[in-house]
Coordinates of C-alpha atoms in Angstrom, one line a residue:
Chain Q
M1 CA 3.7 10.1 11.1
G2 CA 5.0 8.5 14.6
E3 CA 8.2 7.6 16.3
G4 CA 11.3 5.8 14.4
S5 CA 10.8 4.2 11.0
N6 CA 7.8 4.4 9.0
D7 CA 8.3 0.8 7.5
P8 CA 5.9 -1.5 9.6
R9 CA 8.4 -4.2 8.4
T10 CA 11.1 -3.1 10.7
N11 CA 8.9 -1.2 13.1
P12 CA 6.6 -3.6 15.0
G13 CA 4.7 -0.7 17.0
L14 CA 3.6 1.0 13.4
A15 CA 2.4 -2.9 12.3
A16 CA 0.3 -3.0 15.5
R17 CA -0.9 0.6 14.9
N18 CA -1.8 -0.2 11.4
R19 CA -4.0 -3.3 12.4
R20 CA -5.7 -1.2 15.2
T21 CA -6.7 1.2 12.5
A22 CA -8.1 -1.3 10.3
I23 CA -9.9 -3.1 13.4
V24 CA -11.5 0.1 14.3
L25 CA -12.6 1.3 10.6
A26 CA -13.7 -2.5 9.9
L27 CA -16.1 -2.2 13.2
V28 CA -17.2 1.2 11.8
A29 CA -18.4 -0.4 8.3
V30 CA -20.0 -3.3 10.0
S31 CA -22.0 -1.2 12.3
V32 CA -23.3 0.9 9.3
Y33 CA -24.4 -2.3 7.8
V34 CA -25.8 -3.6 11.0
I35 CA -28.0 -0.3 11.6
F36 CA -29.1 -0.2 8.1
F37 CA -30.1 -3.6 7.3
L38 CA -31.0 -5.2 10.8
G39 CA -32.4 -1.9 11.8
Y40 CA -35.0 -2.0 9.3
A41 CA -35.3 -5.8 9.9
L42 CA -36.2 -5.6 13.6
Chain T
M1 CA 18.4 9.5 -7.4
S2 CA 17.7 10.5 -3.7
E3 CA 19.9 8.6 -0.9
A4 CA 16.6 7.2 0.6
V5 CA 15.6 5.6 -2.8
M6 CA 19.3 4.1 -3.3
H7 CA 19.0 2.9 -0.1
G8 CA 15.7 1.1 -0.6
H9 CA 17.1 -0.1 -4.0
E10 CA 20.1 -1.7 -2.7
H11 CA 18.7 -3.6 0.0
H12 CA 15.0 -4.9 -1.3
D13 CA 15.6 -5.3 -5.0
H14 CA 14.4 -9.2 -4.8
H15 CA 10.9 -9.4 -6.1
P16 CA 9.1 -12.6 -7.4
T17 CA 8.7 -12.8 -11.4
G18 CA 6.4 -14.1 -13.8
W19 CA 2.6 -14.7 -13.1
K20 CA 3.4 -15.2 -9.1
R21 CA 4.5 -11.7 -9.2
W22 CA 1.1 -10.4 -10.0
L23 CA -1.1 -12.9 -8.3
F24 CA 0.7 -12.8 -4.9
T25 CA 2.0 -9.3 -5.0
T26 CA 1.8 -7.2 -2.1
N27 CA 3.8 -4.1 -3.7
H28 CA 1.7 -1.0 -4.1
K29 CA 3.1 -0.1 -7.4
D30 CA 2.6 -3.8 -8.8
I31 CA -1.3 -3.5 -7.1
G32 CA -1.6 0.3 -8.6
T33 CA -0.7 -1.3 -12.2
L34 CA -3.3 -4.1 -11.7
Y35 CA -6.2 -1.7 -10.7
M36 CA -5.3 0.5 -13.8
L37 CA -5.0 -2.2 -16.2
F38 CA -8.4 -3.5 -14.8
S39 CA -9.9 -0.2 -15.1
L40 CA -8.8 -0.1 -18.7
V41 CA -10.1 -3.5 -19.6
M42 CA -13.4 -2.5 -18.3
F43 CA -13.6 1.0 -20.0
F44 CA -13.5 -0.9 -23.1
V45 CA -16.1 -3.3 -21.8
G46 CA -18.4 -0.8 -20.7
G47 CA -17.5 1.5 -23.9
A48 CA -18.8 -1.6 -26.0
M49 CA -22.1 -1.8 -24.0
A50 CA -22.5 2.1 -24.7
M51 CA -21.5 1.7 -28.6
V52 CA -24.6 -1.0 -28.5
I53 CA -27.0 1.5 -26.9
R54 CA -25.9 4.2 -29.3
A55 CA -26.3 2.0 -32.4
E56 CA -29.7 1.1 -31.2
L57 CA -30.5 5.0 -30.8
L58 CA -28.9 5.9 -33.9
H59 CA -32.3 5.6 -35.6
P60 CA -35.8 5.5 -34.1
G61 CA -37.5 2.2 -34.1
L62 CA -35.9 -1.1 -33.0
Q63 CA -32.9 -1.7 -34.8
Y64 CA -30.5 -4.3 -33.7
V65 CA -31.2 -5.7 -30.2
D66 CA -33.9 -6.7 -28.4
T67 CA -35.8 -4.5 -25.7
Q68 CA -34.8 -6.7 -22.5
F69 CA -31.2 -6.8 -24.1
F70 CA -31.2 -3.0 -24.6
N71 CA -32.3 -2.6 -20.9
S72 CA -29.4 -4.9 -19.6
M73 CA -26.8 -2.8 -21.7
T74 CA -27.9 0.5 -20.2
T75 CA -27.7 -1.3 -16.5
L76 CA -24.5 -3.1 -16.9
H77 CA -22.9 -0.2 -18.7
A78 CA -23.6 1.8 -15.8
L79 CA -22.5 -0.6 -13.0
V80 CA -19.4 -1.6 -15.2
M81 CA -18.4 2.2 -15.7
I82 CA -19.0 3.1 -12.0
F83 CA -17.7 0.1 -10.4
G84 CA -15.2 -1.4 -12.7
V85 CA -13.9 1.4 -14.3
V86 CA -13.7 5.0 -12.2
M87 CA -13.6 3.6 -9.0
P88 CA -10.8 1.0 -9.6
G89 CA -9.0 3.5 -12.0
T90 CA -8.8 5.9 -9.0
V91 CA -7.9 3.3 -6.5
G92 CA -4.9 2.4 -9.0
F93 CA -3.8 6.1 -8.9
A94 CA -4.0 6.0 -4.9
N95 CA -2.1 2.8 -4.9
W96 CA 0.7 4.0 -7.0
L97 CA 0.9 7.5 -5.6
I98 CA 0.0 8.0 -2.2
P99 CA 3.0 6.0 -0.6
M100 CA 5.2 7.9 -3.1
M101 CA 3.6 11.2 -2.4
I102 CA 3.8 10.9 1.5
G103 CA 7.2 9.1 1.6
A104 CA 6.0 5.8 2.9
P105 CA 7.4 2.5 1.7
D106 CA 4.0 0.9 0.7
M107 CA 0.6 0.7 1.9
A108 CA -0.1 0.2 5.7
L109 CA -1.8 -3.3 4.9
P110 CA -0.1 -4.9 2.0
R111 CA -1.8 -8.3 2.1
M112 CA -5.1 -6.7 2.4
N113 CA -4.3 -4.6 -0.5
N114 CA -3.9 -7.7 -2.7
W115 CA -7.1 -9.2 -1.5
S116 CA -8.8 -5.8 -2.3
F117 CA -7.7 -6.1 -5.9
W118 CA -8.2 -9.7 -6.7
I119 CA -11.8 -9.8 -5.7
L120 CA -12.5 -7.3 -8.4
P121 CA -12.2 -9.9 -11.4
F122 CA -14.2 -12.5 -9.4
A123 CA -17.0 -10.0 -8.8
F124 CA -17.1 -8.5 -12.3
T125 CA -17.1 -12.5 -13.6
L126 CA -20.4 -12.8 -11.6
L127 CA -21.9 -9.5 -13.2
L128 CA -21.1 -10.3 -16.4
V129 CA -22.0 -14.0 -16.8
T130 CA -25.7 -12.8 -15.9
L131 CA -26.0 -12.1 -19.5
F132 CA -25.8 -15.7 -20.3
V133 CA -28.1 -16.9 -17.5
P134 CA -31.8 -17.6 -18.0
G135 CA -33.9 -14.4 -18.2
G136 CA -30.8 -12.5 -19.2
G137 CA -28.9 -9.9 -17.5
P138 CA -30.1 -7.1 -14.9
A139 CA -32.5 -4.9 -16.8
G140 CA -33.9 -2.8 -14.1
G141 CA -31.3 0.1 -14.0
W142 CA -28.1 0.3 -12.1
T143 CA -30.2 1.9 -9.3
M144 CA -31.8 -1.5 -8.9
Y145 CA -35.2 0.0 -7.8
P146 CA -37.8 -2.6 -6.5
P147 CA -40.3 -3.9 -7.7
L148 CA -38.9 -3.8 -11.1
M149 CA -35.4 -5.4 -10.0
L150 CA -37.5 -8.0 -8.1
Q151 CA -38.7 -9.4 -11.6
T152 CA -35.0 -10.1 -12.6
G153 CA -34.5 -13.6 -13.4
D154 CA -31.6 -15.9 -12.2
A155 CA -29.4 -13.0 -12.6
M156 CA -30.5 -11.3 -9.4
P157 CA -28.5 -13.2 -6.9
F158 CA -25.4 -12.7 -9.1
V159 CA -25.6 -9.3 -9.3
I160 CA -26.5 -8.9 -5.3
F161 CA -23.5 -10.8 -4.6
A162 CA -21.3 -9.0 -7.2
V163 CA -22.2 -5.7 -5.4
H164 CA -21.3 -7.2 -2.1
F165 CA -18.0 -8.3 -3.3
L166 CA -17.3 -4.9 -4.9
G167 CA -18.1 -3.3 -1.6
A168 CA -15.8 -5.5 0.3
S169 CA -13.3 -4.5 -2.1
S170 CA -13.7 -0.9 -1.8
I171 CA -13.9 -1.0 1.9
M172 CA -10.9 -2.8 2.3
G173 CA -9.0 -0.2 0.1
S174 CA -10.3 2.5 1.9
I175 CA -9.2 1.2 5.2
N176 CA -5.7 0.7 3.7
I177 CA -5.7 4.3 2.6
I178 CA -6.9 5.8 5.6
A179 CA -4.4 3.7 7.6
T180 CA -1.5 4.7 5.3
I181 CA -2.3 8.2 5.5
F182 CA -2.7 8.4 9.3
N183 CA 0.3 6.2 10.2
M184 CA 2.8 6.2 7.6
R185 CA 3.6 9.9 6.5
A186 CA 7.5 10.8 6.5
P187 CA 8.8 12.8 9.2
G188 CA 7.6 16.5 8.7
M189 CA 4.8 15.5 6.2
S190 CA 2.1 17.2 8.6
F191 CA -1.5 16.9 7.3
M192 CA -1.3 20.5 5.7
R193 CA 1.6 19.4 3.7
L194 CA -0.1 16.3 2.2
P195 CA -0.5 17.1 -1.6
L196 CA -4.2 17.5 -2.5
F197 CA -4.5 14.4 -4.3
V198 CA -3.8 12.4 -1.0
W199 CA -6.3 14.8 0.9
T200 CA -9.1 14.0 -1.5
W201 CA -8.5 10.4 -1.3
L202 CA -8.6 10.6 2.6
I203 CA -12.1 12.2 2.5
T204 CA -13.0 9.7 -0.3
S205 CA -12.2 6.7 1.8
F206 CA -14.2 7.9 4.9
L207 CA -17.0 8.4 2.3
L208 CA -16.7 4.9 1.3
I209 CA -16.6 3.3 4.7
A210 CA -19.8 5.4 5.6
T211 CA -21.9 4.5 2.6
I212 CA -21.0 1.5 0.8
P213 CA -22.4 -0.6 4.0
V214 CA -25.6 1.2 3.3
L215 CA -25.7 0.0 -0.2
A216 CA -24.9 -3.6 1.0
G217 CA -27.8 -3.5 3.4
A218 CA -30.1 -2.0 0.8
V219 CA -29.4 -5.1 -1.6
T220 CA -29.4 -7.6 1.1
M221 CA -32.9 -6.4 1.8
L222 CA -33.8 -7.0 -1.9
L223 CA -32.3 -10.4 -1.9
T224 CA -34.4 -11.5 1.3
D225 CA -37.3 -9.9 -0.6
K226 CA -36.8 -11.8 -3.6
Y227 CA -35.9 -15.3 -1.8
F228 CA -36.7 -15.3 1.9
G229 CA -40.1 -13.8 2.1
T230 CA -39.4 -10.5 3.8
S231 CA -41.4 -7.5 2.5
F232 CA -39.0 -4.4 3.2
F233 CA -40.1 -3.2 -0.3
N234 CA -43.5 -4.9 -1.0
A235 CA -46.2 -2.9 0.0
A236 CA -48.8 -5.9 0.1
G237 CA -46.6 -7.0 3.1
G238 CA -46.4 -4.2 4.6
G239 CA -43.0 -2.7 3.2
D240 CA -42.6 0.5 1.2
P241 CA -40.8 0.5 -2.0
V242 CA -40.0 4.2 -1.6
L243 CA -37.8 3.1 1.4
F244 CA -35.5 1.5 -1.2
Q245 CA -34.7 4.7 -3.1
H246 CA -34.3 6.6 0.2
V247 CA -31.7 4.1 1.5
F248 CA -30.0 3.7 -2.1
W249 CA -29.5 7.5 -2.6
F250 CA -28.3 7.7 0.9
F251 CA -25.5 5.8 -0.4
G252 CA -25.7 7.0 -4.1
H253 CA -25.3 10.5 -3.8
P254 CA -22.1 10.4 -1.6
E255 CA -21.1 7.7 -4.4
V256 CA -21.1 10.5 -6.8
Y257 CA -18.5 12.1 -4.8
I258 CA -16.7 9.2 -4.0
L259 CA -16.3 9.4 -7.9
I260 CA -15.3 13.1 -8.6
L261 CA -13.0 14.0 -5.4
P262 CA -10.2 11.8 -6.4
A263 CA -10.4 13.5 -9.9
F264 CA -10.5 16.9 -8.3
G265 CA -7.2 15.7 -6.4
I266 CA -5.7 14.6 -9.9
V267 CA -6.6 18.2 -11.4
S268 CA -5.2 19.9 -8.3
Q269 CA -2.0 18.2 -9.0
I270 CA -1.7 19.0 -12.9
L271 CA -2.8 22.5 -12.9
P272 CA -0.2 24.0 -10.8
T273 CA 2.7 22.0 -12.5
F274 CA 1.8 23.3 -16.0
S275 CA 0.9 26.8 -14.7
R276 CA 4.5 27.0 -12.8
K277 CA 2.6 28.3 -9.8
P278 CA 1.7 26.8 -6.5
L279 CA -2.1 25.8 -6.2
F280 CA -4.2 28.8 -5.2
G281 CA -5.8 28.6 -1.6
Y282 CA -4.6 25.1 -1.0
E283 CA -6.1 25.3 2.6
S284 CA -9.6 26.4 1.2
M285 CA -9.1 23.6 -1.0
V286 CA -8.9 21.0 1.6
Y287 CA -11.9 22.5 3.5
A288 CA -14.1 22.6 0.2
T289 CA -13.6 19.1 -0.2
A290 CA -14.4 18.1 3.2
S291 CA -17.3 20.3 3.3
I292 CA -18.6 18.7 -0.4
A293 CA -18.1 15.3 1.2
F294 CA -20.1 16.5 4.6
L295 CA -23.0 18.0 2.7
S296 CA -23.2 14.8 0.3
F297 CA -25.1 13.1 3.2
F298 CA -27.7 15.6 3.5
V299 CA -29.0 15.9 -0.2
W300 CA -30.0 12.3 -1.4
A301 CA -33.7 12.9 -1.8
H302 CA -33.0 15.3 -4.9
H303 CA -32.8 12.4 -6.8
M304 CA -36.3 11.5 -6.1
F305 CA -38.2 14.8 -5.8
T306 CA -41.3 13.3 -8.1
V307 CA -42.0 10.5 -5.7
G308 CA -44.3 12.7 -3.6
M309 CA -42.5 14.1 -0.7
P310 CA -43.8 16.7 1.7
L311 CA -43.2 20.1 0.6
A312 CA -40.8 20.9 3.6
G313 CA -38.8 17.7 2.6
E314 CA -38.4 19.1 -1.2
L315 CA -37.5 22.6 -0.1
F316 CA -34.9 21.2 2.4
F317 CA -33.3 18.8 -0.1
M318 CA -33.4 21.6 -2.6
Y319 CA -31.8 24.1 -0.5
A320 CA -29.1 21.6 0.8
T321 CA -28.4 20.7 -2.8
M322 CA -27.7 24.3 -3.7
S323 CA -25.5 24.7 -1.0
I324 CA -23.0 22.2 -2.5
A325 CA -22.5 24.7 -5.1
V326 CA -20.5 26.8 -2.8
P327 CA -17.5 24.7 -1.9
T328 CA -17.6 23.3 -5.4
G329 CA -17.6 27.1 -6.6
V330 CA -14.6 27.6 -4.1
K331 CA -12.4 24.8 -6.0
V332 CA -13.2 25.9 -9.5
F333 CA -12.3 29.7 -8.6
N334 CA -9.2 28.4 -7.0
W335 CA -8.2 26.3 -10.3
V336 CA -8.8 29.3 -12.4
S337 CA -6.7 31.4 -10.0
T338 CA -4.1 28.8 -10.0
M339 CA -4.0 29.4 -13.9
W340 CA -4.2 33.0 -13.7
R341 CA -1.0 34.8 -15.0
G342 CA 0.9 31.7 -14.8
S343 CA 3.6 30.6 -17.2
L344 CA 1.2 28.4 -19.0
T345 CA 2.0 25.4 -21.4
F346 CA -0.4 23.1 -22.9
E347 CA 0.8 19.5 -22.8
T348 CA -1.7 16.8 -23.1
P349 CA -2.0 16.3 -19.2
M350 CA -2.7 20.1 -18.8
L351 CA -5.2 20.1 -21.9
F352 CA -7.3 17.4 -20.4
A353 CA -7.1 19.4 -16.7
I354 CA -8.3 22.5 -18.4
S355 CA -11.1 20.6 -20.3
F356 CA -12.0 19.1 -17.1
V357 CA -12.4 22.3 -15.4
V358 CA -14.9 23.9 -18.1
L359 CA -16.7 20.6 -19.1
F360 CA -17.1 19.5 -15.4
S361 CA -18.6 22.9 -14.7
I362 CA -21.3 22.5 -17.1
G363 CA -22.2 19.2 -15.7
G364 CA -22.3 21.1 -12.4
F365 CA -24.5 23.9 -13.6
S366 CA -27.1 21.2 -15.2
G367 CA -26.9 19.6 -11.7
L368 CA -28.2 23.0 -10.0
M369 CA -30.8 22.9 -12.5
L370 CA -31.9 19.3 -11.6
G371 CA -31.6 20.4 -8.1
I372 CA -34.5 23.0 -8.5
T373 CA -37.4 21.0 -7.5
P374 CA -40.0 22.4 -9.7
A375 CA -37.6 22.4 -12.6
D376 CA -36.7 18.7 -11.9
F377 CA -40.3 18.0 -12.1
Q378 CA -40.0 18.3 -16.1
Y379 CA -36.4 17.2 -16.5
H380 CA -36.7 13.9 -14.1
D381 CA -35.9 10.7 -15.9
T382 CA -35.3 12.3 -19.2
Y383 CA -32.3 12.5 -21.4
F384 CA -31.3 15.8 -19.6
V385 CA -30.3 13.8 -16.7
V386 CA -28.2 11.5 -18.9
A387 CA -26.3 14.4 -20.2
H388 CA -25.7 15.9 -16.7
F389 CA -24.2 12.8 -15.3
H390 CA -22.2 12.2 -18.4
Y391 CA -20.7 15.6 -18.1
V392 CA -20.0 15.1 -14.8
L393 CA -18.4 11.6 -15.0
V394 CA -17.1 11.2 -18.6
T395 CA -15.6 14.9 -18.9
G396 CA -15.3 15.0 -15.3
A397 CA -14.1 11.8 -13.8
I398 CA -12.7 9.9 -16.9
F399 CA -11.0 13.1 -18.6
A400 CA -9.3 13.8 -14.9
M401 CA -8.0 10.0 -15.0
M402 CA -7.0 10.4 -18.5
A403 CA -5.2 13.8 -17.4
G404 CA -3.4 11.7 -14.8
V405 CA -2.3 9.1 -17.0
Y406 CA -0.6 11.3 -19.3
Y407 CA 1.0 13.2 -16.2
W408 CA 2.4 10.2 -14.3
L409 CA 2.9 7.6 -17.3
P410 CA 6.5 8.7 -17.9
K411 CA 7.1 8.4 -14.0
W412 CA 5.4 4.8 -14.0
T413 CA 7.0 3.5 -17.3
G414 CA 10.2 5.4 -17.6
H415 CA 9.3 6.7 -20.8
M416 CA 7.6 9.7 -22.3
Y417 CA 4.4 9.1 -24.4
D418 CA 3.9 10.3 -28.0
E419 CA 3.1 14.1 -27.2
T420 CA 1.7 14.5 -31.0
L421 CA -0.5 11.5 -30.4
G422 CA -1.7 12.6 -27.1
Q423 CA -2.7 15.9 -28.4
W424 CA -4.6 13.8 -31.2
H425 CA -6.5 12.1 -28.7
F426 CA -7.4 15.1 -26.7
W427 CA -8.7 17.1 -29.6
L428 CA -10.9 14.0 -30.9
S429 CA -12.2 13.0 -27.3
T430 CA -13.1 16.4 -26.3
I431 CA -14.8 17.5 -29.7
S432 CA -16.6 14.1 -30.1
V433 CA -17.8 13.7 -26.2
N434 CA -19.4 17.3 -26.7
V435 CA -21.2 16.0 -30.0
L436 CA -22.1 12.9 -27.9
F437 CA -23.6 14.6 -24.9
F438 CA -24.5 18.1 -25.5
P439 CA -27.4 17.2 -27.7
Q440 CA -28.9 15.0 -25.1
H441 CA -29.7 18.2 -23.0
F442 CA -31.9 19.4 -25.9
L443 CA -33.7 15.8 -26.3
G444 CA -34.1 15.7 -22.4
L445 CA -35.9 19.3 -22.4
A446 CA -38.0 18.0 -25.4
G447 CA -39.0 15.3 -23.3
M448 CA -37.1 12.2 -24.5
P449 CA -37.2 9.8 -21.5
R450 CA -34.0 7.9 -20.4
R451 CA -33.8 4.0 -20.6
I452 CA -35.7 3.2 -23.8
P453 CA -34.8 1.8 -27.0
D454 CA -37.2 3.4 -29.4
Y455 CA -38.3 7.1 -29.4
A456 CA -40.8 9.4 -31.2
V457 CA -39.6 10.7 -34.8
Q458 CA -39.2 14.2 -33.4
F459 CA -36.2 13.3 -31.5
A460 CA -34.5 11.4 -34.5
E461 CA -31.8 14.2 -35.5
W462 CA -30.3 14.8 -32.3
N463 CA -30.1 11.2 -31.5
F464 CA -28.3 10.8 -34.7
I465 CA -26.0 13.4 -34.2
S466 CA -25.2 12.0 -30.7
S467 CA -24.7 8.5 -31.9
I468 CA -22.0 9.7 -34.4
G469 CA -20.4 11.5 -31.8
G470 CA -20.5 8.4 -29.4
F471 CA -18.9 6.3 -32.1
V472 CA -16.2 8.8 -32.7
F473 CA -15.5 9.1 -29.1
G474 CA -15.3 5.2 -28.8
L475 CA -13.0 5.0 -31.7
S476 CA -10.8 7.7 -30.2
Q477 CA -10.1 5.6 -27.1
L478 CA -8.3 3.1 -29.2
L479 CA -5.7 5.8 -29.9
F480 CA -5.6 6.2 -26.0
L481 CA -4.8 2.2 -25.7
Y482 CA -2.4 2.5 -28.5
I483 CA -0.5 5.7 -26.9
I484 CA -0.2 3.7 -23.4
V485 CA 1.0 0.6 -25.1
K486 CA 3.6 2.5 -27.2
C487 CA 4.7 4.1 -23.9
I488 CA 5.0 1.2 -21.9
R489 CA 7.0 -0.6 -24.8
G490 CA 9.5 2.4 -25.1
G491 CA 10.1 5.8 -26.1
E492 CA 12.2 8.7 -25.1
K493 CA 13.8 8.1 -21.6
A494 CA 11.7 10.1 -19.2
T495 CA 13.9 12.2 -16.6
D496 CA 13.3 12.0 -12.6
R497 CA 11.4 15.2 -12.6
V498 CA 9.5 14.5 -16.1
W499 CA 7.8 18.1 -16.0
E500 CA 9.8 21.0 -15.3
G501 CA 7.2 22.6 -13.0
A502 CA 6.5 19.5 -11.1
H503 CA 6.7 19.4 -7.0
G504 CA 6.1 16.8 -4.5
L505 CA 8.4 13.5 -3.3
E506 CA 7.2 11.4 -6.2
W507 CA 9.4 13.4 -8.6
T508 CA 12.6 12.8 -6.3
L509 CA 12.2 9.1 -7.4
S510 CA 13.7 7.8 -10.5
S511 CA 11.4 7.1 -13.7
P512 CA 10.5 4.3 -13.3
P513 CA 10.9 4.2 -9.5
P514 CA 12.5 1.2 -8.1
Y515 CA 10.5 -1.7 -6.6
H516 CA 10.7 -0.8 -3.1
T517 CA 11.1 3.0 -2.1
F518 CA 11.4 5.1 0.7
V519 CA 12.6 2.4 3.1
T520 CA 14.4 5.1 4.6
P521 CA 11.7 7.9 5.3
P522 CA 12.6 11.2 3.5
Q523 CA 12.6 14.3 5.8
V524 CA 9.9 16.6 4.3
T525 CA 10.3 20.3 4.2
D526 CA 8.4 23.1 2.8
A527 CA 10.6 23.0 -0.1
T528 CA 10.0 19.2 -0.7
A529 CA 6.3 19.2 -0.2
H530 CA 3.3 19.8 -2.3
S531 CA 4.2 23.5 -3.1

């Protein structure tokens, strides 16, 4: 719920925000995998 | 039809047709439909495996299948039902409903949404072809414990890669749901105005992101143990097979809540509608859901009380497990209080929702029994456990999904389903599912172990009754399929609101909703929010 339209097709700022959210969450998921797999491996 | 809907309908009514529509779609409603149809197909695949299991157990002795195939059936039945039915089914609900409930035009990341779905058929092809590879399908149980799992033949890498793909699909779906709820709510749709279904999916998505990578790590370690000479779980090489159990259940117990929290959300939408009252204790429902999710990270070892843990560990995990009963009790109390002195009517969605509250509570209570360490030493790996988790997952998760299908099907298709047949489906399912699973409590308490194709003759009567219940329950689901197909093909025209007591943004749209909705966001007020 931000400024302007909530449609990323017409609101580039929202599209960028969606991408940033996705990247952060993907990094969290990868980190958990690394901790549990490489953590035991090393 | 609201002004917002008309606006979207006029300017964005172009969309692909034919097979390309479904293959390349980025529309949340199309993808939601794909998820739900996939879930329905897998329900019958997994159900067919259950019929094989119950046919073999109809009488003592070996009847129809060899022991290896029986074990493959129990393993694949679980994997298909968990990863192929309940998870995609609830993601289908999320795709269809979350944008419509929060006033968003679509999911935040529509192309990733397409990928999340189309990975699934590929992953399940990998999983199910294992029945035809040398050595047969995986037969070590869905928990994939080593060293048994390491004895799997050529099927093992197929299973491991399938689990990785399923995990990737779930994580992408979760990222999409979180980004959508965080960033794309309509003006005025504050967090405490979100419908409870949206809340439960937000919390479930965080659970998925935190735990699916743990499962991926565990099965990667299995793969390297089998093919690359590591010894994570091999005692001869300095490893520990019990380590796998700890890592697996650190994923596995939150997974239980991943399966059931969206079901809580569905029931929390339905009960107020047919009670014609707002949900009792909305805020406490939100906090209870979050508490259940948080506590689920600290109870994993109650699945492995018998491996030989220190007493302090067993006490910790026993008390932590008991504590989950508190927020769960809050939810059941609130559902009952929502109905209390309401103006109740008993359409099919309401019947399934009430059945959920009663029967899920039975599964919850048997879970408490299993959580008591000394009692678990008797119950562990018996049919009591099978009875427990089927009450939680069939009369819990599956019944809630059935309630949700009946509740929103008129909105999705624009047609009312056949109420008479819906009531038949409910009563046949509810009676037969209890005939199927309740006797399994008695079998477990009498000592019948799970995952066996043959048993002592003392267990014959209850197994016979359980199998008959299973066959009736299985056949009843063909009626469910018929009702859905009949509703999609036609029927009485559904109104926009569909149910007199329904509240929320999705009911302001036409039935069925236009291809694009809420291109101009609606202004949300207390009157148009959840209550």
